[in-house]
Amino acid sequence: MTNQEIQSKILQLREFLNSCNYKYYVLSQPDISDYEYDLKMAELQKLEDENPEFADPNSPTQRVGSDTNIEFEQVTHKYPMLSLGNTYSEAELRDFDARIRRLTDKPFVYDCELKFDGTSISLTYDHGQLVRAATRGDGVKGDDVTANVRTIKSIPLTLNKDTQYPDLFEIRGEILMPHDSFERLNAERLEIGEPPLANCRNAAAGALKTQNSAAVAKRGLDCYLYYLMMDTMPTDSHFESMQMAKSWGFKVSEHIKRAENISEVLDFIEYWNHERENLPYDIDGIVIKIDSMSLRQQLGFTAKTPRWAIAYKFKAEEAASPLLSIDYQVGRTGVITPVANLEPVHLAGTVVRRATLHNADIIRSLDLHYGDTVFIEKGGEIIPKITRVDVSKRVAGAQPVKYIEKCPVCGATLVRNEGEAGSYCPNYQHCPPQITGKIIHFVTRKAMDINCGEATIELLYKQGLIHSPADLYDLTAPQMARLERFAEKSAKNFVESVRKSTQVPFARVLYALGIRHVGEQAAKNLVKHFHNLDNIINATIEQIAEVNDIGYVMAESIYQWFRNEENLSMVCRLQMAGLQFASNETEEDAAPVSDRLAGLNIIVTGSFATPQRRAELEKMVETNGGKLQSGVNAKTNFVVAGDKPGASKIAKAEKLGTKIISEAEFLAML
Ligand code: IVH
């Protein structure tokens, strides 16, 4: 392919993938299979890797984000980001309507929209390209979060080419975390011993401010746009501007309703007050806006809010029920979660029997007493939370709830670290739910992927056969076959699956150890940085904290974990069982790392001392900042040639006058 052919192929693939993305994430109408999509994406990725001169931050390949720490820059909004006046009452809504009618005698319509409960964002597009995404900040200045926003699949990076979008405009909307993403995130947090997040709004705002865009890409964020802004608008109608934005590629809610008068507005509010239960994301009200841009301009703003719009906020749906008792659950890392048992009560379409109380601080701030009638509310979570107590129903002499001081299972005195809201059981070596919890975590698919369920682990523990993950590697098939629910074949399968797990890569082994705060990504980063277990054990807290995305708290947790005798002896047994405690990339580790080849396009061709040696040399190009190419072109700076180099490559290099060097010369450059 000529350079021009490559470029046009790249552009064609990008356009194709952008349109697939739009159909999938904006219209929810995919028309190709995931497999086909992945193939095209891989094809584009390969072409971009081989032809770095055609790189583009808005290419669909860039949606995965990057691991480098982002420092957010402050940017000034072209148009300030104001908030809305809000109300909970119908009377105030009628006042709002009357006020407008006093200020104008022309007829007008309202647009009613869902008030998305996320975090607001302002996107700038220049000639169809996303150039900036900024948070609201203080309304005048916000944070530049473009790198993170690029990973949100429903936000177009490039607009639909065959539409008439304006050259330069801003569009505002809300970034939100849908319920399914939120539940997945909280399940992951619990897995690594971190407290669950309280609601989807906090989760969305937190994710957007993460300093690692690759992590944001995994959060499953979504974005609805609701406000087009530019110096000269393409239409006087907000409703029409939103339909235009939709055609350019933006996700615009289908639940926008034009209302002729305030009673139609109230109907819309009434409808969504119930129907919001069925939405896959949170809304906290309805926004009512004047449709006409010229009328908006005439009405203007007060100091902080526009006169042409108002937010009606829903009162959270709640139910009241008597508190029956409190259970204290002990997690894998010893974290205690208090859960209230309630008299069953209907709330938002389900019967609720339990509500989370999160931690001791929450119980205290609620001033909860035994036997109290409590109000519960549903956020994005399946388990509702207790929001307040109906003090009028408290019986005389009721005692305040006293938070447990000892572990409900093993009796150890609970510990509470300064600055942490929760308490935990420190007896991690002997507290049964912590022992089994750790082994269950160890065998999960993302960790050692050993084929057995929680019940098997509980059973093995009860029978006294396992106390630590290392014991799994001593179990024999005849021993297993003697257990109830096991037959000869299933016993064999189990032992085989344990044996197979010895080949699981080091990063997953490290994750499987269940060190507090260490999730899958952190384990990968640690392995990338330290390569083997000894290096991790010998590192100081400061050295660990130097690893990408690992803060001081996690570094300390890792450091302390490896200072514990029992942990070390378990690791020693796992090593003897043959588990992987080093990454396979030892050759690569030995390779120098620098930016000496930065900006250089390099090709490696021919055979070297061993087949691996060529791969090592190629890796060295990259680890020293060079770009590895697979074909010679005008941008190639030099060719590293071994024995029997590719004849056509050498011919082309000679024709273009590209330097051809030997392995020794290459090493000398480093
Ligand atoms: S219009 C001048 N429309 O609610 C402000 N806002 O307090 C124009 N929000 O900061 C905003 N859904 O973050 C608008 N459909 C919607 C909205 C919406 C949620 C948020 C937005 C704004 C806050 C208002």
XYZ file of C-alpha atoms and ligand atoms in Angstrom:
694
model
C 0.000 0.000 0.000
C 1.217 3.520 -0.695
C 1.204 6.036 2.093
C -1.914 7.606 0.680
C -3.677 4.251 0.473
C -2.774 3.524 4.080
C -4.102 6.878 5.180
C -7.367 6.444 3.358
C -7.764 2.905 4.742
C -7.208 4.286 8.258
C -9.779 7.033 7.729
C -12.266 4.566 6.303
C -11.855 2.191 9.248
C -12.232 5.051 11.724
C -15.411 6.225 10.089
C -16.801 2.716 10.031
C -15.968 2.106 13.709
C -17.363 5.513 14.704
C -20.640 4.714 13.055
C -20.770 1.265 14.737
C -20.101 2.981 18.031
C -22.876 5.505 17.429
C -25.343 2.745 16.582
C -24.382 0.722 19.634
C -23.938 3.328 22.370
C -26.171 6.178 21.222
C -28.987 4.504 19.311
C -28.765 1.112 21.083
C -29.188 -0.516 17.665
C -25.987 -2.388 16.859
C -25.820 -3.797 13.338
C -22.625 -5.860 13.450
C -21.380 -8.531 15.835
C -18.828 -7.825 18.577
C -16.492 -10.162 16.761
C -16.604 -8.177 13.508
C -16.159 -4.965 15.472
C -13.109 -6.355 17.277
C -11.569 -7.494 13.995
C -11.916 -4.047 12.419
C -10.584 -2.425 15.572
C -7.550 -4.725 15.538
C -6.975 -3.916 11.861
C -7.051 -0.180 12.597
C -4.824 -0.565 15.646
C -2.248 -2.422 13.587
C -2.247 0.189 10.823
C -1.899 2.991 13.357
C 0.938 1.200 15.148
C 2.758 0.713 11.900
C 2.120 4.240 10.668
C 2.448 6.508 13.684
C 2.406 9.567 11.448
C -1.358 9.064 11.109
C -2.051 8.969 14.859
C -5.094 10.909 16.088
C -6.228 11.373 19.706
C -9.833 11.093 18.481
C -9.327 7.735 16.780
C -11.677 5.008 18.101
C -8.548 3.103 19.189
C -7.959 5.796 21.811
C -11.136 4.891 23.749
C -9.195 2.495 25.982
C -7.374 5.382 27.638
C -3.869 5.374 29.011
C -2.121 4.411 32.241
C -0.155 7.630 32.605
C -1.105 9.852 35.504
C -3.065 12.868 34.352
C -2.761 16.188 36.144
C -5.909 18.153 35.387
C -5.370 21.607 33.989
C -7.759 24.379 34.905
C -9.593 25.913 31.979
C -11.867 28.941 31.791
C -15.337 28.300 30.375
C -16.208 30.388 27.340
C -19.770 30.627 28.680
C -20.034 30.284 32.486
C -21.621 27.044 33.688
C -24.554 28.138 35.803
C -26.841 25.987 37.864
C -30.629 25.992 38.036
C -33.025 27.308 40.600
C -34.887 24.388 42.076
C -38.122 23.626 43.825
C -39.996 20.702 45.341
C -43.435 22.277 45.115
C -46.155 22.657 42.539
C -47.032 26.117 43.884
C -43.519 27.406 43.216
C -43.657 25.969 39.746
C -46.847 27.918 39.105
C -45.100 31.052 40.447
C -42.251 30.450 37.995
C -44.759 30.241 35.131
C -46.646 33.356 36.301
C -43.390 35.342 36.566
C -42.508 34.539 32.973
C -45.966 35.453 31.775
C -45.603 38.815 33.493
C -42.350 39.409 31.615
C -43.656 38.483 28.164
C -47.000 38.530 26.449
C -45.884 36.423 23.498
C -46.985 32.752 23.381
C -44.258 30.236 24.240
C -43.727 26.561 24.972
C -41.705 24.705 27.581
C -39.450 21.716 27.088
C -39.561 19.224 29.931
C -36.502 17.035 30.415
C -35.221 14.456 32.858
C -32.835 15.871 35.420
C -29.968 13.411 35.227
C -28.252 12.757 38.537
C -24.607 12.719 37.564
C -21.926 15.310 37.058
C -22.081 18.061 34.462
C -19.674 18.353 31.559
C -19.003 20.864 28.822
C -17.711 19.544 25.494
C -16.141 21.710 22.788
C -16.119 20.626 19.136
C -14.024 22.251 16.478
C -14.680 21.196 12.880
C -16.365 18.021 14.033
C -13.588 16.983 16.442
C -13.846 16.796 20.216
C -11.154 19.206 21.374
C -11.986 19.744 25.025
C -14.075 18.392 27.862
C -14.280 20.403 31.075
C -16.011 19.878 34.411
C -18.136 22.595 35.925
C -15.674 23.489 38.689
C -16.790 26.786 40.225
C -18.810 27.619 37.091
C -16.149 29.984 35.752
C -13.188 27.617 35.709
C -13.283 23.838 35.550
C -10.883 20.923 35.108
C -9.812 19.753 31.684
C -10.831 16.088 31.705
C -10.599 15.480 27.949
C -8.435 12.351 28.215
C -10.946 10.702 30.542
C -13.980 11.791 28.540
C -12.523 10.304 25.360
C -13.031 6.868 26.923
C -16.808 7.329 27.294
C -18.233 5.440 24.378
C -21.475 7.386 23.982
C -19.561 10.652 23.508
C -18.638 11.119 19.839
C -14.966 11.928 19.282
C -15.710 12.821 15.657
C -19.142 13.960 14.451
C -21.211 12.299 11.725
C -19.564 13.472 8.542
C -22.661 13.703 6.407
C -24.422 16.196 8.703
C -24.220 19.986 8.810
C -22.724 20.540 12.246
C -21.435 24.040 13.076
C -17.677 24.684 12.867
C -17.299 25.555 16.519
C -19.677 24.970 19.416
C -20.019 23.798 22.992
C -22.487 21.229 24.154
C -23.289 20.508 27.774
C -24.681 17.494 29.445
C -24.415 15.080 32.299
C -22.002 12.216 32.763
C -23.663 9.463 34.710
C -23.023 5.982 35.934
C -25.846 3.591 35.022
C -27.071 1.237 37.746
C -25.425 -1.869 36.275
C -21.991 -0.204 36.113
C -22.467 1.087 39.657
C -23.294 -2.336 41.022
C -20.318 -3.873 39.271
C -18.028 -1.182 40.674
C -19.243 -1.678 44.223
C -18.905 -5.453 43.947
C -15.291 -4.936 42.829
C -14.637 -2.534 45.693
C -15.966 -5.026 48.218
C -13.737 -7.685 46.651
C -10.638 -5.654 47.441
C -11.795 -4.615 50.889
C -12.844 -1.065 50.045
C -16.142 0.383 51.261
C -18.918 0.649 48.660
C -19.694 4.080 47.177
C -22.903 5.687 48.381
C -24.569 6.532 45.060
C -24.255 6.727 41.280
C -23.636 10.481 41.307
C -20.576 10.236 43.541
C -19.352 7.265 41.572
C -19.631 9.158 38.260
C -17.962 12.286 39.627
C -15.199 10.212 41.225
C -14.577 8.212 38.066
C -14.311 11.363 35.965
C -11.600 12.726 38.253
C -9.565 9.514 38.209
C -6.029 10.307 37.130
C -5.796 7.269 34.909
C -7.926 7.258 31.793
C -7.524 3.494 31.248
C -9.291 2.994 34.591
C -12.053 5.432 33.574
C -12.598 3.426 30.378
C -13.578 0.441 32.527
C -16.119 2.330 34.633
C -19.019 2.047 32.164
C -19.933 5.751 32.205
C -22.603 7.216 29.950
C -23.456 10.770 28.888
C -26.624 12.605 27.894
C -26.362 16.047 26.307
C -28.950 18.750 26.981
C -27.663 22.202 26.081
C -26.139 23.448 22.822
C -24.205 26.718 23.080
C -22.666 28.911 20.399
C -22.551 32.530 19.421
C -25.178 32.198 16.679
C -27.503 29.265 17.195
C -28.643 27.262 14.132
C -32.284 27.441 15.282
C -34.372 29.401 17.760
C -35.834 26.224 19.252
C -33.997 24.302 21.976
C -35.965 21.178 21.095
C -34.869 21.396 17.467
C -31.265 22.097 18.447
C -31.302 18.878 20.465
C -32.644 16.873 17.518
C -29.872 18.356 15.369
C -27.285 17.433 17.993
C -28.662 13.919 17.958
C -28.135 13.670 14.206
C -24.533 14.907 14.575
C -23.820 11.947 16.864
C -24.741 12.978 20.410
C -26.782 10.973 22.843
C -29.851 13.077 23.505
C -32.602 11.768 25.718
C -35.710 10.576 23.936
C -37.707 11.736 26.946
C -37.925 15.428 26.062
C -41.486 16.673 25.949
C -42.803 19.966 24.699
C -45.462 21.391 27.020
C -47.884 24.148 26.068
C -48.736 25.129 29.633
C -47.937 24.400 33.273
C -50.550 21.690 33.609
C -48.851 19.660 30.861
C -45.598 20.206 32.738
C -47.188 18.807 35.895
C -48.448 15.751 34.001
C -44.909 15.042 32.816
C -43.588 15.378 36.387
C -46.276 13.101 37.741
C -45.540 10.479 35.087
C -41.784 10.402 35.756
C -42.168 10.479 39.508
C -43.265 6.839 39.174
C -41.700 5.815 35.907
C -38.178 6.720 37.015
C -38.047 3.408 38.869
C -37.740 1.731 35.503
C -34.888 3.850 34.171
C -31.446 2.207 34.111
C -29.901 5.339 35.696
C -30.789 7.847 38.427
C -32.713 11.052 37.840
C -33.477 13.428 40.682
C -36.100 15.608 39.055
C -37.401 17.282 35.922
C -35.909 20.359 34.259
C -38.383 22.784 32.727
C -36.948 25.144 30.101
C -38.332 27.772 27.764
C -37.906 26.437 24.239
C -37.275 29.717 22.421
C -33.677 30.963 22.463
C -34.728 34.546 21.758
C -37.168 34.508 24.650
C -34.457 32.999 26.858
C -32.228 35.904 25.927
C -34.948 38.396 26.710
C -35.572 36.862 30.154
C -31.870 36.646 30.988
C -30.275 35.542 34.240
C -30.277 36.369 37.909
C -26.866 36.312 39.623
C -26.546 32.540 39.588
C -29.383 31.008 37.616
C -31.279 31.555 34.377
C -34.802 32.999 34.574
C -35.859 30.748 31.706
C -35.482 27.393 33.426
C -36.159 25.684 36.735
C -35.563 22.246 38.197
C -38.382 20.414 39.922
C -36.785 17.930 42.318
C -38.470 14.692 43.288
C -38.834 13.877 46.912
C -36.994 10.598 47.253
C -39.376 7.669 47.415
C -39.302 6.372 50.918
C -41.011 3.887 53.155
C -41.116 3.495 56.923
C -40.624 0.244 58.796
C -39.633 -0.929 62.281
C -36.065 -2.041 62.874
C -36.026 -5.659 64.028
C -32.321 -6.295 64.554
C -28.864 -5.528 63.228
C -26.513 -8.097 61.685
C -22.815 -7.410 61.550
C -21.209 -9.031 58.538
C -17.502 -9.777 58.463
C -15.865 -9.424 55.048
C -12.791 -11.125 53.631
C -10.533 -8.328 54.817
C -12.246 -8.164 58.201
C -14.305 -5.072 57.379
C -17.527 -5.018 59.402
C -20.743 -4.029 57.609
C -23.815 -3.456 59.761
C -27.055 -4.454 58.055
C -30.505 -3.697 59.479
C -33.257 -6.309 59.415
C -36.629 -4.653 58.947
C -40.228 -5.649 59.017
C -40.889 -6.336 55.285
C -42.191 -3.219 53.501
C -42.968 -2.211 49.884
C -40.680 0.352 48.297
C -40.383 1.319 44.625
C -41.710 -1.943 43.309
C -39.963 -4.424 45.617
C -40.367 -5.791 49.118
C -37.539 -4.643 51.362
C -36.360 -6.691 54.327
C -32.847 -5.407 54.826
C -31.156 -2.033 54.641
C -27.499 -1.189 54.790
C -26.197 0.960 57.610
C -22.680 1.279 56.142
C -20.702 1.888 59.344
C -20.601 3.009 62.975
C -20.587 6.715 62.115
C -23.823 6.397 60.181
C -25.533 4.572 63.039
C -24.441 7.312 65.413
C -25.466 10.168 63.145
C -28.911 8.603 62.722
C -29.173 8.358 66.519
C -30.651 4.924 65.955
C -32.390 3.211 68.886
C -33.483 -0.420 69.153
C -37.075 -0.799 67.948
C -37.058 2.517 66.071
C -39.231 3.019 63.028
C -36.857 4.030 60.259
C -37.283 5.600 56.821
C -35.607 3.857 53.935
C -34.776 5.145 50.483
C -33.466 3.580 47.325
C -30.457 4.990 45.543
C -28.859 3.155 42.682
C -28.196 0.182 44.927
C -30.296 -2.928 45.300
C -30.061 -2.746 49.093
C -31.763 0.471 50.236
C -30.354 2.691 52.933
C -31.782 4.111 56.132
C -32.064 7.870 55.846
C -33.680 8.943 59.108
C -35.607 7.820 62.153
C -39.250 8.574 62.923
C -38.561 9.820 66.450
C -42.284 10.324 67.147
C -42.699 6.551 67.087
C -39.873 5.807 69.525
C -41.115 3.898 72.560
C -40.254 5.225 75.987
C -37.082 3.762 77.418
C -35.712 2.595 74.043
C -31.938 2.160 74.173
C -29.542 3.660 71.592
C -27.951 1.091 69.317
C -24.538 0.251 70.665
C -22.070 -0.624 67.957
C -20.322 -3.926 68.581
C -16.851 -3.786 70.030
C -15.968 -7.408 69.405
C -16.066 -9.451 66.206
C -19.453 -11.233 66.088
C -17.781 -14.411 64.823
C -14.394 -14.795 66.541
C -14.749 -12.359 69.441
C -11.583 -10.349 68.716
C -11.686 -6.676 69.726
C -12.466 -4.595 66.652
C -10.045 -1.953 65.392
C -10.845 1.369 63.860
C -8.143 3.281 62.011
C -8.016 6.995 62.291
C -9.739 8.680 59.395
C -11.676 5.544 58.430
C -15.409 5.370 58.997
C -15.494 1.576 59.293
C -14.055 -0.817 61.822
C -12.549 -4.220 61.197
C -11.663 -7.460 62.895
C -7.861 -7.658 63.162
C -7.820 -11.424 63.681
C -7.332 -12.157 60.011
C -5.495 -15.404 60.510
C -8.033 -17.097 62.738
C -11.414 -15.440 62.158
C -13.408 -18.039 60.144
C -15.228 -15.752 57.658
C -11.927 -14.038 56.922
C -10.145 -17.339 56.347
C -12.798 -18.737 54.037
C -13.356 -15.308 52.456
C -9.669 -15.140 51.534
C -9.637 -18.632 50.091
C -12.820 -17.893 48.125
C -11.184 -14.771 46.739
C -8.055 -16.786 45.914
C -9.948 -19.293 43.752
C -12.136 -16.807 41.820
C -11.923 -16.615 38.055
C -10.025 -13.335 37.985
C -7.520 -14.711 40.494
C -6.381 -18.370 40.334
C -9.456 -19.569 38.453
C -9.786 -22.812 40.417
C -12.925 -24.668 39.561
C -14.875 -24.648 42.831
C -17.630 -22.688 44.501
C -17.975 -21.021 47.876
C -19.789 -24.011 49.324
C -16.829 -26.313 48.588
C -14.431 -23.945 50.334
C -16.748 -23.721 53.356
C -16.992 -27.502 53.426
C -13.236 -28.051 53.155
C -12.713 -25.545 55.945
C -15.331 -27.166 58.186
C -13.712 -30.549 57.641
C -10.423 -29.077 58.784
C -8.771 -29.712 55.406
C -7.863 -26.120 54.560
C -6.869 -23.086 56.597
C -4.980 -21.172 53.974
C -4.897 -20.980 50.177
C -1.633 -22.948 50.303
C -3.513 -25.969 51.700
C -5.410 -26.291 48.405
C -2.194 -27.524 46.764
C -1.870 -30.410 49.250
C -5.345 -31.829 48.626
C -5.433 -35.189 46.891
C -8.137 -36.727 44.690
C -8.904 -39.611 47.128
C -9.229 -37.069 49.972
C -11.669 -34.994 47.915
C -13.640 -38.037 46.770
C -14.457 -38.816 50.405
C -16.327 -35.490 50.756
C -20.068 -35.350 50.398
C -21.173 -34.014 46.984
C -17.901 -35.238 45.425
C -17.462 -38.275 43.225
C -14.258 -39.732 41.823
C -14.484 -37.691 38.634
C -15.320 -34.353 40.258
C -12.544 -34.926 42.813
C -10.073 -35.508 39.990
C -11.295 -32.424 38.127
C -10.838 -30.326 41.220
C -7.281 -31.480 41.835
C -6.479 -31.010 38.151
C -7.857 -27.462 38.257
C -5.694 -26.699 41.310
C -2.651 -28.077 39.500
C -3.418 -26.005 36.401
C -3.569 -22.862 38.493
C 0.189 -23.090 39.068
C 0.543 -21.647 35.558
C -1.517 -18.533 36.293
C 0.647 -15.419 35.639
C 2.267 -13.580 38.526
C -0.031 -10.531 38.398
C -3.073 -12.690 39.034
C -1.265 -14.604 41.804
C -0.460 -11.289 43.459
C -4.109 -10.229 43.182
C -5.189 -13.634 44.528
C -3.185 -13.114 47.746
C -5.933 -10.714 48.787
C -3.758 -7.886 50.087
C -6.026 -5.095 51.266
C -6.629 -2.420 48.575
C -4.785 -4.378 45.868
C -7.134 -4.904 42.928
C -6.446 -6.476 39.554
C -5.033 -3.321 37.990
C -2.812 -2.484 40.955
C -1.408 -6.027 40.853
C -0.613 -5.616 37.159
C 1.092 -2.283 37.783
C 3.162 -3.784 40.607
C 4.325 -6.655 38.437
C 5.157 -4.340 35.562
C 7.259 -2.251 37.916
C 8.908 -4.875 40.124
C 8.897 -7.989 37.878
C 9.255 -10.492 40.713
C 8.246 -11.167 44.283
C 11.651 -10.531 45.855
C 11.725 -7.024 44.443
C 8.317 -6.319 45.970
C 9.252 -7.788 49.350
C 12.473 -5.771 49.447
C 10.883 -2.469 48.410
C 10.312 0.344 50.910
C 6.881 1.953 51.265
C 8.153 4.967 49.307
C 9.404 2.765 46.492
C 6.080 0.967 46.279
C 4.240 4.289 46.237
C 6.253 5.256 43.138
C 4.349 2.665 41.101
C 1.747 4.024 38.722
C -1.570 4.607 40.476
C -0.481 3.239 43.855
C -0.975 5.645 46.716
C 0.605 5.680 50.137
C -2.230 3.794 51.843
C -2.007 0.898 49.403
C 1.801 0.949 49.507
C 1.733 0.672 53.284
C -0.790 -2.157 53.155
C 1.446 -4.102 50.731
C 4.570 -3.404 52.770
C 2.948 -4.556 56.016
C 1.466 -7.665 54.408
C 4.944 -8.887 53.519
C 6.212 -8.139 57.036
C 3.913 -10.759 58.503
C 5.442 -14.161 59.271
C 2.332 -16.191 58.493
C 1.841 -14.454 55.166
C 5.465 -15.077 54.273
C 5.262 -18.734 55.164
C 2.106 -19.094 53.073
C 3.861 -17.449 50.120
C 6.784 -19.793 50.655
C 4.475 -22.823 50.478
C 2.828 -21.434 47.343
C 6.260 -21.019 45.789
C 7.067 -24.637 46.601
C 3.776 -25.683 45.038
C 5.070 -24.146 41.800
C 3.032 -20.942 41.496
C 4.377 -18.094 39.372
C 6.080 -15.366 41.371
C 7.882 -13.600 38.544
C 6.736 -12.205 35.238
C 7.973 -14.103 32.186
C 9.467 -10.999 30.763
C 12.863 -11.364 32.394
C 14.720 -10.746 29.122
C 12.757 -7.585 28.694
C 13.524 -6.624 32.255
C 17.181 -6.778 31.463
C 16.731 -4.522 28.457
C 17.738 -0.923 29.006
C 14.969 1.640 29.305
C 15.439 5.211 28.113
C 14.136 7.772 25.652
C 17.246 7.635 23.473
C 15.250 6.510 20.454
C 12.406 8.993 20.973
C 11.008 10.236 17.682
C 12.817 7.571 15.629
C 11.027 5.085 13.362
C 12.876 1.797 13.294
C 12.566 -1.563 11.568
C 14.104 -4.836 12.725
C 14.508 -7.435 9.986
C 16.267 -10.780 9.429
C 17.324 -13.471 11.888
C 19.496 -13.047 14.959
C 21.275 -15.444 17.371
C 17.974 -16.914 18.576
C 14.369 -16.350 17.466
C 13.719 -14.628 20.821
C 16.582 -12.220 20.225
C 14.700 -10.480 17.442
C 11.693 -10.003 19.727
C 14.035 -8.619 22.389
C 15.526 -6.122 19.976
C 12.048 -5.045 18.909
C 11.079 -4.588 22.548
C 14.224 -2.518 23.095
C 13.157 -0.151 20.341
C 9.929 0.486 22.212
C 11.318 0.580 25.747
C 13.784 3.222 24.589
C 11.091 5.414 23.112
C 11.368 4.419 19.434
C 8.490 3.540 17.115
C 8.619 0.063 15.639
C 7.586 -0.140 11.997
C 6.939 -3.212 9.933
C 7.564 -1.729 6.496
C 10.129 0.784 5.238
C 8.775 4.192 4.245
C 9.979 7.765 3.944
C 9.671 8.196 7.721
C 11.896 5.226 8.578
C 15.062 6.448 10.293
C 17.000 3.190 10.216
C 16.823 -0.539 9.692
C 18.413 -2.988 12.142
C 19.403 -5.914 9.934
C 20.342 -9.429 11.071
C 21.145 -12.446 8.905
C 19.099 -12.810 5.726
C 17.181 -9.534 6.109
C 13.983 -9.055 4.069
C 15.203 -8.366 0.516
C 12.435 -5.917 -0.358
C 12.981 -3.966 2.857
C 16.701 -3.629 2.179
C 16.014 -2.649 -1.426
C 13.552 0.026 -0.364
C 15.850 1.305 2.380
C 18.697 1.588 -0.117
C 16.469 3.380 -2.573
C 15.345 5.887 0.050
C 18.854 6.207 1.454
C 17.747 4.903 4.868
C 20.581 3.871 7.188
C 21.023 0.097 7.650
C 22.798 -0.943 10.858
C 23.866 -4.158 12.618
C 22.749 -5.433 16.014
C 26.050 -4.279 17.553
C 25.662 -0.779 16.130
C 22.101 -0.670 17.437
C 23.204 -1.700 20.947
C 25.909 0.926 20.821
C 23.260 3.567 20.194
C 21.634 2.641 23.486
S -29.894 22.508 31.831
C -28.092 26.981 33.009
N -30.854 20.099 31.717
O -28.663 19.969 36.884
C -28.080 25.557 33.421
N -29.365 20.595 33.499
O -28.684 22.567 38.934
C -28.569 24.677 32.336
N -28.875 18.661 34.951
O -25.757 21.884 36.555
C -28.649 23.273 32.753
N -30.127 17.208 33.870
O -25.646 19.403 35.939
C -30.049 20.939 32.394
N -31.767 17.987 31.421
C -30.975 18.813 32.102
C -30.257 18.402 33.236
C -29.456 19.319 33.924
C -29.296 17.389 34.893
C -27.961 19.172 35.989
C -26.827 20.020 35.481
C -26.992 21.364 36.151
C -27.863 21.019 37.312
C -28.738 22.205 37.635
